[in-house]
Coordinates of C-alpha atoms and ligand atoms in Angstrom, one line a residue:
M12 CA -13.5 17.5 6.4
S13 CA -12.0 17.2 9.8
T14 CA -8.4 17.3 8.6
P15 CA -7.3 20.8 9.5
F16 CA -9.4 20.8 12.6
M17 CA -7.8 17.6 13.9
K18 CA -4.3 18.7 13.0
S19 CA -4.6 22.0 14.7
R20 CA -6.2 20.5 17.7
R21 CA -3.6 17.9 18.0
R22 CA -0.8 20.5 17.8
F23 CA -2.5 22.6 20.3
M24 CA -3.2 19.9 22.8
G25 CA 0.3 18.5 22.4
A26 CA 1.8 21.9 23.0
T27 CA -0.2 22.9 26.0
G28 CA -1.1 19.7 27.7
L29 CA -4.7 20.9 27.9
G30 CA -6.1 17.7 26.7
L31 CA -7.5 16.7 30.0
L32 CA -9.3 19.9 30.6
A33 CA -11.0 19.8 27.2
A34 CA -11.7 16.1 27.3
A35 CA -15.2 16.4 28.7
A36 CA -16.5 18.4 25.7
T37 CA -14.7 16.5 23.0
P38 CA -15.8 13.4 21.2
A39 CA -14.0 10.3 22.2
W40 CA -12.3 9.7 18.9
V41 CA -10.9 13.2 18.8
R42 CA -9.6 12.8 22.4
A43 CA -8.0 9.6 21.4
M44 CA -6.0 11.3 18.7
E45 CA -5.0 14.1 21.0
M46 CA -4.1 12.5 24.2
G47 CA -2.3 9.4 23.1
S48 CA -5.0 7.3 24.6
G49 CA -3.2 4.3 23.3
V50 CA -1.1 4.3 26.5
N51 CA -1.8 1.0 28.3
R52 CA -0.2 -1.5 30.6
A53 CA 1.2 -5.0 30.4
N54 CA -1.2 -7.7 31.6
P55 CA 0.6 -9.4 34.5
N56 CA -1.2 -12.6 33.8
F57 CA 0.1 -12.7 30.2
K58 CA 3.2 -14.9 30.1
P59 CA 5.1 -14.0 26.9
D60 CA 7.3 -16.5 25.1
V61 CA 8.8 -13.5 23.2
E62 CA 9.1 -10.0 24.6
I63 CA 10.4 -7.1 22.5
D64 CA 11.1 -3.4 23.1
L65 CA 10.3 -1.7 19.8
L66 CA 11.3 1.9 19.4
A67 CA 10.4 4.4 16.7
Q68 CA 12.9 7.3 16.6
V69 CA 14.7 9.8 14.5
D70 CA 18.0 8.6 13.1
N71 CA 20.6 9.4 10.5
V72 CA 21.5 6.7 8.0
S73 CA 23.9 6.8 5.1
I74 CA 21.9 5.9 2.0
L75 CA 23.5 7.9 -0.8
S76 CA 27.1 8.8 -1.0
G77 CA 27.9 11.9 1.0
Q78 CA 25.6 13.3 3.6
P79 CA 23.6 10.9 5.7
T80 CA 19.8 11.0 5.4
R81 CA 17.5 11.8 8.3
V82 CA 15.0 9.1 8.7
Y83 CA 12.4 7.7 11.0
R84 CA 13.4 4.3 12.1
Y85 CA 12.3 1.3 14.1
T86 CA 14.9 -0.4 16.3
A87 CA 14.2 -3.3 18.6
K88 CA 15.7 -5.1 21.6
L89 CA 14.9 -8.7 22.5
L90 CA 14.0 -9.0 26.2
T91 CA 12.7 -12.6 26.1
G92 CA 12.7 -15.4 23.5
P93 CA 14.9 -17.1 20.9
K94 CA 17.8 -15.1 19.7
E95 CA 16.8 -15.5 16.0
T96 CA 13.6 -13.4 16.8
L97 CA 15.3 -10.2 15.6
T98 CA 17.6 -9.9 12.6
E99 CA 19.0 -6.5 11.5
I100 CA 19.2 -5.7 7.8
P101 CA 22.7 -4.3 7.6
G102 CA 23.0 -0.7 6.5
S103 CA 19.2 -0.3 6.3
Y104 CA 16.9 2.2 7.9
L105 CA 14.2 -0.5 7.9
G106 CA 13.3 -2.1 11.2
P107 CA 14.8 -5.5 12.0
I108 CA 13.0 -8.5 10.7
I109 CA 10.9 -9.9 13.5
R110 CA 10.6 -13.7 13.3
L111 CA 7.9 -15.4 15.2
H112 CA 6.6 -18.9 15.4
K113 CA 2.9 -19.9 15.3
W114 CA 1.4 -20.2 18.7
Q115 CA 4.0 -18.1 20.4
K116 CA 2.7 -15.6 23.0
V117 CA 4.2 -12.2 22.1
R118 CA 4.5 -9.0 24.0
I119 CA 5.8 -5.9 22.2
N120 CA 6.4 -2.7 24.1
F121 CA 6.2 0.0 21.5
H122 CA 8.0 3.2 22.6
N123 CA 7.3 6.3 20.6
K124 CA 10.5 8.5 20.5
L125 CA 9.3 10.4 17.4
P126 CA 8.4 14.1 17.5
E127 CA 4.8 13.2 16.5
P128 CA 2.1 10.7 17.5
S129 CA 2.3 7.3 16.1
I130 CA 1.0 3.7 16.4
T131 CA 2.2 0.5 15.0
H132 CA 0.1 -2.0 13.1
W133 CA 0.9 -5.6 12.4
H134 CA -0.2 -5.8 8.7
G135 CA -1.4 -9.3 8.0
L136 CA -1.6 -10.6 11.6
H137 CA -4.8 -11.9 13.1
V138 CA -4.8 -10.2 16.5
P139 CA -7.5 -8.8 18.8
S140 CA -8.9 -5.4 17.8
D141 CA -7.1 -3.5 20.5
M142 CA -3.8 -5.1 19.7
D143 CA -4.1 -4.2 16.0
G144 CA -2.7 -0.7 16.1
H145 CA -5.9 1.2 15.5
P146 CA -5.4 4.9 14.6
D147 CA -7.4 5.7 17.8
H148 CA -4.6 4.2 19.8
V149 CA -1.8 6.6 18.8
I150 CA 0.7 7.5 21.5
G151 CA 2.7 10.7 21.7
N152 CA 6.4 11.2 22.2
G153 CA 7.7 9.5 25.2
Q154 CA 4.7 7.2 25.6
T155 CA 4.4 3.4 25.4
R156 CA 1.8 1.1 24.1
V157 CA 2.0 -2.6 25.0
Y158 CA 0.8 -5.2 22.6
E159 CA 0.1 -8.8 23.7
F160 CA -1.1 -11.5 21.4
E161 CA -0.8 -15.1 20.4
V162 CA 0.5 -15.8 16.9
L163 CA -2.5 -17.4 15.2
N164 CA -1.2 -16.9 11.6
R165 CA 0.2 -19.5 9.4
A166 CA 3.7 -19.1 8.1
G167 CA 4.1 -15.9 6.1
L168 CA 5.7 -12.5 5.7
N169 CA 3.8 -9.7 7.4
I170 CA 4.6 -6.1 7.9
Y171 CA 4.9 -3.8 10.9
H172 CA 4.3 -0.1 10.1
P173 CA 2.7 3.0 11.5
H174 CA -1.0 3.6 11.2
P175 CA -1.8 7.1 12.6
H176 CA -4.6 8.6 10.7
E177 CA -3.4 11.2 8.1
A178 CA 0.3 10.6 8.9
T179 CA 0.8 7.0 7.8
A180 CA 2.2 7.8 4.4
S181 CA 4.8 10.3 5.6
Q182 CA 6.0 8.1 8.5
V183 CA 6.3 5.1 6.3
Y184 CA 8.0 7.2 3.6
H185 CA 10.6 8.4 6.1
G186 CA 11.5 4.9 7.0
L187 CA 9.1 3.3 9.4
A188 CA 8.5 -0.2 8.3
G189 CA 9.8 -3.7 8.9
G190 CA 9.1 -7.3 8.0
L191 CA 7.5 -9.7 10.4
I192 CA 8.0 -13.4 9.5
V193 CA 5.9 -16.1 10.9
N194 CA 7.2 -19.7 10.7
D195 CA 5.2 -22.8 11.4
D196 CA 5.6 -26.6 11.4
E197 CA 4.0 -27.1 8.0
E198 CA 6.5 -24.8 6.4
A199 CA 9.5 -26.2 8.3
K200 CA 8.9 -29.7 6.8
L201 CA 9.5 -28.4 3.3
G202 CA 13.1 -27.5 3.9
L203 CA 12.9 -24.3 1.9
P204 CA 16.0 -22.2 1.5
G205 CA 16.8 -20.5 4.8
G206 CA 19.6 -18.6 6.5
E207 CA 21.7 -16.7 4.0
Y208 CA 19.6 -18.2 1.2
E209 CA 16.4 -16.5 2.4
L210 CA 16.6 -12.8 1.4
P211 CA 14.3 -10.1 2.5
V212 CA 13.5 -7.8 -0.5
V213 CA 11.7 -4.7 0.5
I214 CA 11.1 -2.5 -2.5
Q215 CA 10.5 1.2 -2.1
D216 CA 10.7 4.4 -4.2
R217 CA 11.9 7.7 -2.8
R218 CA 13.0 11.1 -3.8
F219 CA 16.0 12.8 -2.4
D220 CA 17.1 16.5 -2.5
D221 CA 20.6 17.7 -3.2
K222 CA 21.5 17.3 0.4
N223 CA 20.5 13.6 0.4
Q224 CA 17.3 14.2 2.4
M225 CA 14.1 12.4 1.6
V226 CA 11.6 14.7 -0.1
Y227 CA 7.9 14.2 0.8
G228 CA 5.4 16.8 0.1
A229 CA 2.4 15.3 -1.5
T230 CA 0.7 17.9 -3.7
M231 CA -3.0 17.6 -4.4
H232 CA -2.1 15.8 -7.6
D233 CA 0.2 13.4 -5.6
R234 CA -2.5 12.7 -3.2
M235 CA -4.9 11.8 -6.1
V236 CA -2.6 9.5 -7.9
G237 CA 0.0 8.7 -5.3
F238 CA 3.5 10.0 -4.5
Y239 CA 6.2 8.5 -6.7
G240 CA 9.9 8.5 -6.1
D241 CA 12.5 8.5 -8.8
K242 CA 14.9 6.3 -7.0
I243 CA 14.3 2.6 -6.3
L244 CA 15.6 1.3 -3.0
V245 CA 15.8 -2.3 -2.0
N246 CA 16.1 -2.9 1.8
G247 CA 16.8 0.8 2.0
R248 CA 19.7 0.8 -0.4
P249 CA 19.9 2.3 -4.0
N250 CA 21.4 0.3 -6.9
A251 CA 20.8 -2.9 -5.0
A252 CA 22.8 -6.0 -5.8
F253 CA 23.0 -9.3 -4.1
E254 CA 26.0 -11.7 -4.4
V255 CA 24.5 -15.1 -4.7
A256 CA 25.5 -18.7 -5.3
S257 CA 24.3 -20.8 -8.2
R258 CA 21.5 -22.4 -6.2
A259 CA 18.0 -21.8 -5.1
Y260 CA 17.0 -18.8 -3.0
R261 CA 13.8 -17.8 -1.3
L262 CA 13.0 -14.1 -1.8
R263 CA 10.7 -12.6 0.7
V264 CA 9.4 -9.6 -1.3
L265 CA 7.4 -6.8 0.2
N266 CA 6.3 -3.7 -1.6
G267 CA 6.9 -0.9 1.0
S268 CA 6.3 2.0 -1.4
T269 CA 3.5 4.4 -0.6
A270 CA 1.9 4.2 -4.1
R271 CA 4.1 2.5 -6.7
I272 CA 3.0 -0.7 -8.2
Y273 CA 5.7 -3.0 -9.7
K274 CA 5.5 -5.7 -12.4
L275 CA 8.4 -8.0 -11.4
G276 CA 10.1 -10.0 -14.0
W277 CA 13.6 -11.5 -14.6
S278 CA 15.9 -9.8 -17.2
D279 CA 16.7 -13.2 -18.8
G280 CA 13.0 -13.9 -19.5
S281 CA 12.7 -16.8 -17.1
P282 CA 9.4 -17.2 -15.4
V283 CA 8.9 -15.9 -11.9
T284 CA 8.2 -18.8 -9.6
V285 CA 5.8 -17.7 -6.9
I286 CA 5.5 -20.0 -3.8
G287 CA 3.6 -17.7 -1.5
V288 CA 1.7 -14.4 -1.2
D289 CA 0.5 -12.2 1.7
G290 CA -0.9 -15.0 3.8
G291 CA 1.9 -17.5 3.3
L292 CA 2.6 -20.4 1.0
L293 CA 0.4 -21.4 -1.9
E294 CA -0.7 -24.9 -2.4
V295 CA 1.6 -25.4 -5.3
P296 CA 4.2 -23.2 -7.0
E297 CA 3.0 -21.1 -9.8
N298 CA 5.2 -20.0 -12.7
R299 CA 4.2 -16.6 -14.1
P300 CA 5.8 -14.6 -16.9
Y301 CA 5.8 -11.7 -14.4
V302 CA 4.1 -10.9 -11.1
M303 CA 2.4 -7.7 -10.0
I304 CA 3.0 -6.3 -6.5
A305 CA 1.1 -3.4 -5.1
P306 CA 1.9 -1.4 -1.9
G307 CA 1.3 -3.7 1.1
E308 CA 1.4 -6.9 -0.9
R309 CA 4.0 -9.6 -0.4
L310 CA 5.4 -12.3 -2.6
D311 CA 7.4 -15.4 -1.7
I312 CA 9.6 -16.1 -4.8
W313 CA 11.7 -19.2 -5.5
A314 CA 14.7 -17.9 -7.4
D315 CA 16.9 -20.7 -8.7
F316 CA 20.3 -19.7 -10.1
T317 CA 21.4 -23.3 -10.6
G318 CA 23.4 -23.5 -13.8
H319 CA 24.3 -19.8 -13.9
A320 CA 28.0 -19.4 -14.4
K321 CA 30.1 -17.6 -11.9
G322 CA 30.4 -14.0 -12.9
S323 CA 27.0 -13.8 -14.6
E324 CA 24.1 -11.8 -13.4
V325 CA 20.4 -11.6 -13.6
T326 CA 18.3 -8.5 -12.9
L327 CA 14.9 -8.3 -11.3
R328 CA 13.1 -5.6 -13.2
S329 CA 9.8 -3.8 -13.2
L330 CA 8.4 -4.4 -16.7
P331 CA 6.2 -2.1 -18.7
F332 CA 2.5 -2.0 -18.0
K333 CA -0.5 0.3 -18.5
G334 CA -3.7 1.3 -16.9
V335 CA -3.1 1.7 -13.2
L336 CA -3.3 5.5 -13.2
P337 CA -6.1 7.7 -14.4
K338 CA -5.8 7.9 -18.2
M339 CA -5.1 11.5 -18.2
A340 CA -2.4 11.3 -15.6
E341 CA -0.8 8.4 -17.4
Q342 CA -0.8 10.3 -20.7
M343 CA 0.5 13.5 -19.1
M344 CA 3.2 11.6 -17.5
Q345 CA 4.4 10.4 -20.8
G346 CA 4.0 13.9 -22.2
G347 CA 6.1 15.2 -19.4
M348 CA 8.9 12.8 -20.3
G349 CA 9.1 14.3 -23.7
G350 CA 9.4 17.7 -22.2
M351 CA 12.2 16.7 -20.0
Q352 CA 14.2 15.3 -22.9
H353 CA 13.5 18.1 -25.4
G354 CA 13.1 21.1 -23.3
G355 CA 15.2 20.3 -20.3
G356 CA 13.5 21.1 -17.1
M357 CA 10.2 22.8 -16.5
G358 CA 11.1 23.5 -12.9
G359 CA 9.1 25.2 -10.2
G360 CA 8.6 28.7 -11.3
H361 CA 6.2 28.4 -14.1
G362 CA 3.2 29.6 -12.2
T363 CA 0.0 27.9 -11.3
G364 CA -0.7 26.6 -14.7
M365 CA 2.3 24.4 -14.4
G366 CA 1.4 23.2 -11.0
M367 CA 0.7 19.7 -12.0
M368 CA 3.5 19.3 -14.3
G369 CA 5.9 21.0 -12.0
G370 CA 5.1 19.0 -9.0
G371 CA 3.6 15.6 -9.5
M372 CA 4.5 14.9 -13.1
M373 CA 8.0 16.2 -12.9
A374 CA 9.0 13.9 -10.3
G375 CA 7.5 10.9 -11.9
M376 CA 9.1 11.7 -15.1
S377 CA 12.4 9.9 -14.8
L378 CA 10.5 6.9 -13.6
P379 CA 7.0 7.0 -14.9
V380 CA 4.5 4.5 -13.4
G381 CA 4.5 1.4 -15.6
S382 CA 7.9 2.1 -17.2
D383 CA 10.7 -0.4 -17.4
F384 CA 13.4 -0.1 -14.9
P385 CA 15.8 -2.3 -12.9
I386 CA 15.1 -3.1 -9.2
M387 CA 18.0 -5.3 -8.2
K388 CA 20.8 -7.3 -9.5
M389 CA 21.7 -10.9 -8.5
R390 CA 25.4 -11.5 -9.2
I391 CA 26.4 -15.1 -9.2
T392 CA 29.7 -15.1 -7.4
R393 CA 29.9 -18.7 -6.2
E394 CA 29.2 -22.0 -8.0
M395 CA 27.5 -24.7 -5.9
S396 CA 26.8 -28.2 -6.9
D397 CA 23.8 -28.9 -4.9
S398 CA 20.6 -27.0 -4.3
P399 CA 17.3 -27.8 -2.7
N400 CA 14.5 -28.9 -5.1
L401 CA 11.3 -26.9 -5.5
P402 CA 8.6 -28.8 -3.7
T403 CA 5.7 -29.8 -5.9
H404 CA 3.3 -29.4 -3.0
L405 CA 3.7 -26.5 -0.6
S406 CA 0.8 -26.3 1.8
N407 CA -2.8 -27.3 2.4
I408 CA -5.3 -24.5 1.9
R409 CA -9.0 -25.0 2.4
R410 CA -10.6 -23.1 -0.5
Y411 CA -13.8 -21.3 0.4
R412 CA -16.7 -21.6 -1.9
L413 CA -19.9 -19.5 -2.2
D414 CA -21.8 -22.1 -0.2
D415 CA -19.5 -21.4 2.8
V416 CA -20.6 -17.7 3.2
A417 CA -23.3 -16.4 5.4
N418 CA -24.4 -13.7 2.9
K419 CA -24.4 -15.5 -0.5
G420 CA -26.8 -13.2 -2.3
K421 CA -25.8 -10.0 -0.5
P422 CA -22.1 -9.3 -0.6
I423 CA -20.7 -6.7 1.7
P424 CA -19.8 -3.8 -0.7
I425 CA -16.5 -2.1 -0.7
G426 CA -17.3 0.6 -3.3
I427 CA -14.3 2.6 -4.5
S428 CA -15.4 6.1 -5.3
E429 CA -13.0 8.3 -7.3
G430 CA -13.6 11.9 -7.5
P431 CA -11.6 15.1 -7.4
M432 CA -9.6 15.2 -4.3
S433 CA -11.9 12.6 -2.9
M434 CA -10.9 9.0 -3.0
L435 CA -13.3 7.2 -0.7
L436 CA -14.6 3.8 0.2
N437 CA -18.3 3.3 0.4
G438 CA -18.8 7.0 -0.3
R439 CA -17.6 8.2 3.1
P440 CA -14.3 9.5 4.5
Y441 CA -12.8 7.8 7.4
K442 CA -14.2 8.6 10.8
S443 CA -13.6 6.4 13.8
G444 CA -16.7 4.6 15.0
D445 CA -18.8 5.6 12.0
F446 CA -20.2 2.2 11.0
L447 CA -22.7 1.8 8.1
P448 CA -25.2 -1.0 8.7
F449 CA -23.3 -3.4 6.4
E450 CA -20.1 -2.6 8.2
R451 CA -21.4 -4.4 11.2
V452 CA -20.4 -8.0 10.9
P453 CA -21.4 -10.9 13.1
V454 CA -18.4 -12.5 14.7
N455 CA -17.5 -16.1 13.7
T456 CA -19.0 -15.8 10.3
V457 CA -17.6 -16.1 6.8
Q458 CA -18.6 -13.3 4.5
L459 CA -18.6 -12.5 0.8
L460 CA -17.3 -9.1 0.0
E461 CA -17.4 -7.3 -3.4
I462 CA -14.9 -4.6 -4.2
F463 CA -15.8 -2.5 -7.2
H464 CA -15.5 1.0 -8.6
A465 CA -18.6 3.0 -7.7
H466 CA -18.1 5.7 -10.2
G467 CA -18.6 9.3 -9.4
G468 CA -19.1 8.9 -5.7
G469 CA -16.8 11.8 -4.8
G470 CA -17.7 14.1 -7.6
G471 CA -21.2 13.2 -8.5
H472 CA -22.3 11.0 -11.3
G473 CA -22.1 11.7 -14.9
G474 CA -19.9 14.3 -16.6
G475 CA -20.7 17.9 -16.8
A476 CA -23.7 19.0 -18.8
A477 CA -22.8 18.7 -22.4
A478 CA -22.5 22.3 -23.4
P479 CA -20.4 23.7 -20.6
A480 CA -18.3 20.6 -20.7
E481 CA -17.5 21.1 -24.3
S482 CA -16.5 24.6 -23.8
G483 CA -14.5 23.4 -20.9
G484 CA -12.6 21.3 -23.2
G485 CA -11.9 24.0 -25.6
H486 CA -10.7 26.5 -23.1
G487 CA -8.9 24.1 -21.1
A488 CA -6.5 23.3 -23.8
E489 CA -5.5 26.9 -24.4
P490 CA -4.1 28.1 -21.1
A491 CA -2.6 24.8 -20.6
N492 CA -0.6 25.2 -23.7
K493 CA 0.5 28.7 -23.1
P494 CA 2.7 28.3 -20.1
A495 CA 4.1 25.3 -21.6
A496 CA 5.4 27.1 -24.6
G497 CA 9.1 27.4 -24.8
S498 CA 11.3 25.0 -23.0
S499 CA 8.7 22.6 -22.2
E500 CA 6.6 22.8 -25.3
H501 CA 6.8 19.1 -26.0
A502 CA 5.8 18.2 -22.5
M503 CA 2.4 19.7 -22.7
G504 CA 2.1 18.9 -26.3
G505 CA 2.3 15.2 -25.5
G506 CA -0.2 15.3 -22.8
Q507 CA -2.5 17.5 -24.7
Q508 CA -2.7 15.3 -27.7
G509 CA -3.3 12.3 -25.6
M510 CA -6.3 13.8 -24.0
G511 CA -8.2 15.1 -26.9
P512 CA -11.0 17.5 -26.7
G513 CA -13.6 14.9 -26.2
M514 CA -12.2 13.7 -23.0
M515 CA -11.5 17.1 -21.8
G516 CA -15.0 18.1 -22.2
G517 CA -16.7 15.3 -20.3
G518 CA -14.0 14.7 -17.8
M519 CA -12.6 18.1 -17.0
G520 CA -16.0 19.6 -17.0
G521 CA -16.8 17.5 -14.1
M522 CA -13.7 18.1 -12.2
G523 CA -14.3 21.5 -10.9
H524 CA -12.6 23.7 -8.4
G525 CA -11.3 21.3 -5.9
M526 CA -8.8 20.0 -8.3
M527 CA -8.0 23.2 -9.9
G528 CA -6.8 24.7 -6.6
G529 CA -4.0 22.3 -6.3
G530 CA -2.7 22.7 -9.7
M531 CA -4.1 20.4 -12.2
G532 CA -3.3 23.6 -14.0
M533 CA -5.3 22.8 -17.1
G534 CA -6.6 26.3 -17.4
H535 CA -9.9 27.9 -16.6
G536 CA -11.8 25.8 -19.1
M537 CA -12.0 23.1 -16.4
M538 CA -13.4 25.5 -13.9
Q539 CA -16.0 26.7 -16.3
G540 CA -16.8 23.3 -17.5
G541 CA -19.3 22.5 -14.9
G542 CA -17.5 22.1 -11.6
M543 CA -18.0 19.4 -9.2
Q544 CA -21.5 20.5 -8.2
H545 CA -22.8 21.0 -11.7
G546 CA -21.2 17.8 -12.8
G547 CA -23.0 16.0 -10.0
D548 CA -26.3 17.7 -9.9
Q549 CA -27.2 18.5 -13.5
G550 CA -24.8 16.3 -15.3
G551 CA -27.3 14.1 -16.8
G552 CA -25.7 10.7 -16.9
N553 CA -26.8 10.5 -20.6
Q554 CA -25.1 13.7 -21.7
G555 CA -22.1 12.9 -19.7
M556 CA -21.9 9.5 -21.2
G557 CA -22.4 10.8 -24.6
M558 CA -19.5 13.1 -24.2
M559 CA -17.3 10.6 -22.8
G560 CA -18.4 8.2 -25.4
G561 CA -16.7 10.3 -28.0
G562 CA -13.5 10.8 -26.1
M563 CA -13.0 7.7 -24.2
G564 CA -14.9 5.1 -26.0
G565 CA -18.1 4.8 -24.0
M566 CA -16.8 4.7 -20.5
G567 CA -19.1 5.7 -17.7
G568 CA -19.5 9.1 -16.0
M569 CA -16.8 11.4 -14.8
G570 CA -15.7 9.0 -12.2
M571 CA -14.0 7.1 -14.9
M572 CA -11.7 10.1 -15.3
F573 CA -10.2 9.3 -12.0
S574 CA -10.4 5.6 -12.2
M575 CA -7.2 4.0 -11.1
A576 CA -5.8 0.9 -9.4
H577 CA -6.2 0.6 -5.7
P578 CA -4.6 -2.0 -3.4
I579 CA -7.4 -2.7 -0.9
H580 CA -6.2 -4.0 2.5
L581 CA -8.4 -5.5 5.1
H582 CA -7.2 -5.9 8.7
G583 CA -7.8 -9.0 10.7
Q584 CA -8.1 -12.4 9.3
Q585 CA -6.9 -12.9 5.7
F586 CA -9.2 -13.7 2.8
Q587 CA -9.3 -15.6 -0.4
V588 CA -10.0 -14.1 -3.9
L589 CA -13.1 -15.8 -5.3
S590 CA -13.3 -14.0 -8.7
R591 CA -12.1 -11.1 -10.7
T592 CA -14.2 -9.5 -13.5
I593 CA -13.0 -6.8 -15.8
G594 CA -15.0 -4.4 -17.9
T595 CA -14.5 -4.6 -21.7
E596 CA -13.3 -1.0 -21.9
E597 CA -10.3 -1.8 -19.7
A598 CA -9.4 -5.1 -21.1
E599 CA -6.6 -3.9 -23.3
D600 CA -4.7 -2.2 -20.4
Y601 CA -5.6 -5.1 -18.1
A602 CA -3.9 -7.5 -20.5
T603 CA -0.6 -5.9 -19.5
V604 CA -1.0 -6.9 -15.9
K605 CA -3.4 -9.8 -15.7
D606 CA -1.0 -12.7 -15.9
G607 CA 0.8 -11.3 -12.8
L608 CA -2.2 -10.9 -10.5
M609 CA -2.1 -13.5 -7.7
S610 CA -5.5 -14.8 -6.8
S611 CA -4.6 -18.0 -5.1
G612 CA -3.6 -18.4 -1.5
W613 CA -4.4 -16.2 1.4
K614 CA -4.4 -12.5 0.9
D615 CA -4.9 -9.4 3.0
T616 CA -4.3 -6.9 0.2
V617 CA -5.7 -7.1 -3.3
L618 CA -5.0 -4.9 -6.2
V619 CA -8.2 -3.8 -7.8
M620 CA -7.6 -2.5 -11.3
P621 CA -9.8 0.2 -13.0
G622 CA -13.0 -1.3 -14.2
E623 CA -12.4 -4.4 -12.1
K624 CA -14.8 -6.1 -9.7
V625 CA -13.1 -8.4 -7.2
R626 CA -15.1 -10.8 -5.0
I627 CA -13.4 -12.1 -1.9
I628 CA -14.4 -14.4 0.9
K629 CA -13.2 -13.5 4.4
P630 CA -13.7 -15.1 7.8
F631 CA -14.4 -12.8 10.7
E632 CA -13.5 -15.1 13.5
D633 CA -12.3 -14.9 17.1
F634 CA -12.2 -11.2 17.8
K635 CA -14.9 -8.6 18.2
G636 CA -14.3 -4.9 17.8
P637 CA -13.4 -2.4 15.0
F638 CA -11.0 -3.6 12.2
M639 CA -9.9 -1.2 9.5
Y640 CA -10.2 -1.6 5.8
H641 CA -8.5 0.8 3.5
C642 CA -6.6 1.6 0.3
H643 CA -2.9 0.8 0.8
N644 CA -1.9 3.5 -1.6
L645 CA -0.9 5.4 1.5
E646 CA -1.7 8.9 0.0
H647 CA -5.2 7.6 -0.5
E648 CA -5.4 6.1 3.0
D649 CA -4.4 9.4 4.5
M650 CA -7.0 11.2 2.4
G651 CA -9.6 9.1 4.2
M652 CA -9.9 6.2 1.8
M653 CA -10.4 4.1 4.9
R654 CA -13.3 2.7 6.8
E655 CA -13.8 0.1 9.5
F656 CA -15.8 -3.0 10.1
L657 CA -17.3 -3.5 13.6
I658 CA -17.2 -7.2 14.3
E659 CA -19.8 -7.9 17.0
Ligands
CU20 CU1 -6.4 4.0 -3.5

C-alpha cells in the first residue's frame, strides 16, 4: 500500500520544499500530490458570466452551547455575476449555497488556506476532466487553482467538497462542503416554491468531545464500516427546527455524512413526496412511504404543510432499517447498546480485546445505524391560505434503454470487493493513472455498467478451511467474552449470541490478522482460524460455503461477512438506473429499505445494498480524460475504494 509512503513524502516535501529537486526521480502522480501541481492560471480568453473566489480555511463556529468548534470551512466572494449566486446559511460552517444557471460560464478561483493540501470537486457537475477536482490536482496552503467551465447540467442540487486522496473524509467531516444549485428554464416554468420556501437541508452526523470539538479518528473498524457520529446536524446545527408556514415547501436535501445512511420519513406517517434526485427533477412526483438517502445523494422533496394548524409540528425522522452494515457489525452494535444501558460505559481502558467495542461500537451506540431518531422539526408558526400546487408533470427525461448502449452484452464491471481492511472496486486500490482495459471508455458513447458484490476480492474467496475455521469460532468466543465480563457483560453477550459459532467459524476464520490488529478484538480464535492467506488460498469454496451455510443460511464465501451497502458515485455525466436485482438471502433486510430506493431520474450516486446488483446506463460525452468513480462512504473512499475511467 502506498499510504504511509505518500503521507510521509508529502509531509517531507511540504516541510522542506525539496519537491523540485526530487521531481525527476519521482512518478508523476506522486509529484502531483506533493507539489500541489494543481496550481494553474486563468485563461484570458475565457469570459466568465460568474466569477467567484472560494476559500477553504480554518475557522471557529459556535455549534453547541459554550465553546466554539474549530472547523474547516468554505467561504466565498462574488466577483462577477448575479447577486443571488451566493447565499450564506446563517450560523452554519457549511459553505454558501452557490446558485448557477444552465449555460453560464463560470470561473471559480479556489484558494487553499488550510494547513494541508486540498482540492475541490463539483459533485454532480459535468465539467472537463481537468476542471473536476481530480486528487492529482491538489494544491497546498497559499496556492490557488482556477476552475473554468460552462454549466451543462440541467437544474439540480449538486455538492462542492474536497477530494484529496486519503483526506477527503476528514476534510468533509471538519466542515468542508456546500450545496451548488443549478437552475434552468424548464424548472423555472413550474413555479416551484422558491425564496424562503426553498430550504437547504444538509444532514450530517458528528461526534464532539467535552470541549465541543469535532472528534474524527477513524479506527480500523470505523474505516471498514464507516465513521458514525452520535449527533445529527442539519445545516451544521444540532436539534434542527424550521419555522414554517402552512403551505408547500421545497426541501433540497443532501446527505453530507461521511458514512451514515438515512431512511427519511415524516412523523405523522404522511408519504414523502419526491420531486427530484441527484440529477434534478423527476418526470412526475413520486409518493413513497419513506425514502433512503446515502452519503453523496440528494433529494428534492415537496413538503406541504397546508392544513396544519398553527402551533403544530411535524418531524422528519430516520426510520428503522436493517442490512446496510456487515451482519456482525450490526449485531454487535445492538449488543453494545445493551451494554451501555446495563453496564454503563465500557470506556477506553479495556485493552485490545475491547478495541472494537470501545472505539467503533461505543460511538455508534447511542445512534446505531438503522435506528429510529429525529432529524429535524418543522414547526408551523404561520397559517397561509394559498399555496402552490404540486405539478403533475415535472420534467422531460429521455429514458435510456438497452438498445441505446454501445456494449449491450458486455457491461463495464464495477465489482465491489469486501475483505478485511480492504474495501476495493474491481479488486484494486486507487492509483492515479492505473486504468484496466475496461476502464478505458471511448468518448461520446453510452455505456452499460454493472455494479455488484464481487465477494472475497480483498481477502480471498471462500471461508477458512473447515477445521481451523471451526476452532476459530470456538476460541474466538472465549476471549471476547472475558474482557467483557463485569460492567459490560451484556454488551458482549448480545453480540455474541447474535453471531453464533457457525458464523464465527467461517467468517472469522477468514478474517485474519489485518483486522485483528485494529481491534476487532474477538480473541485469538480469529487469528488461528485461517487468516487471510489461508482463507484465500486453501479455503476451498465448498468448505467455506458449508460452514457459512450453517451459520448464515447459505451465503457465499467469507466476503459475505463484510458485505455492506455502498453508495457508488461516478464523476462526469449523470446516469440512469436500469435495474436492481437482489439475492434471496438478503431479501428480508432489503424489504426494510427497498420502497425508499430512488431509481428514476438522473443519478450520480447509487446505493448498492448487500447482495444487490445494479445496472446503470451512463453517457460518456464531451470530455476526454480521467474521471473518478468511487464509494461515497468517505472512509471507504480514503481506503482506496476508488478507481478512474479514462475517457479517450
Ligand atoms: Cu463503500
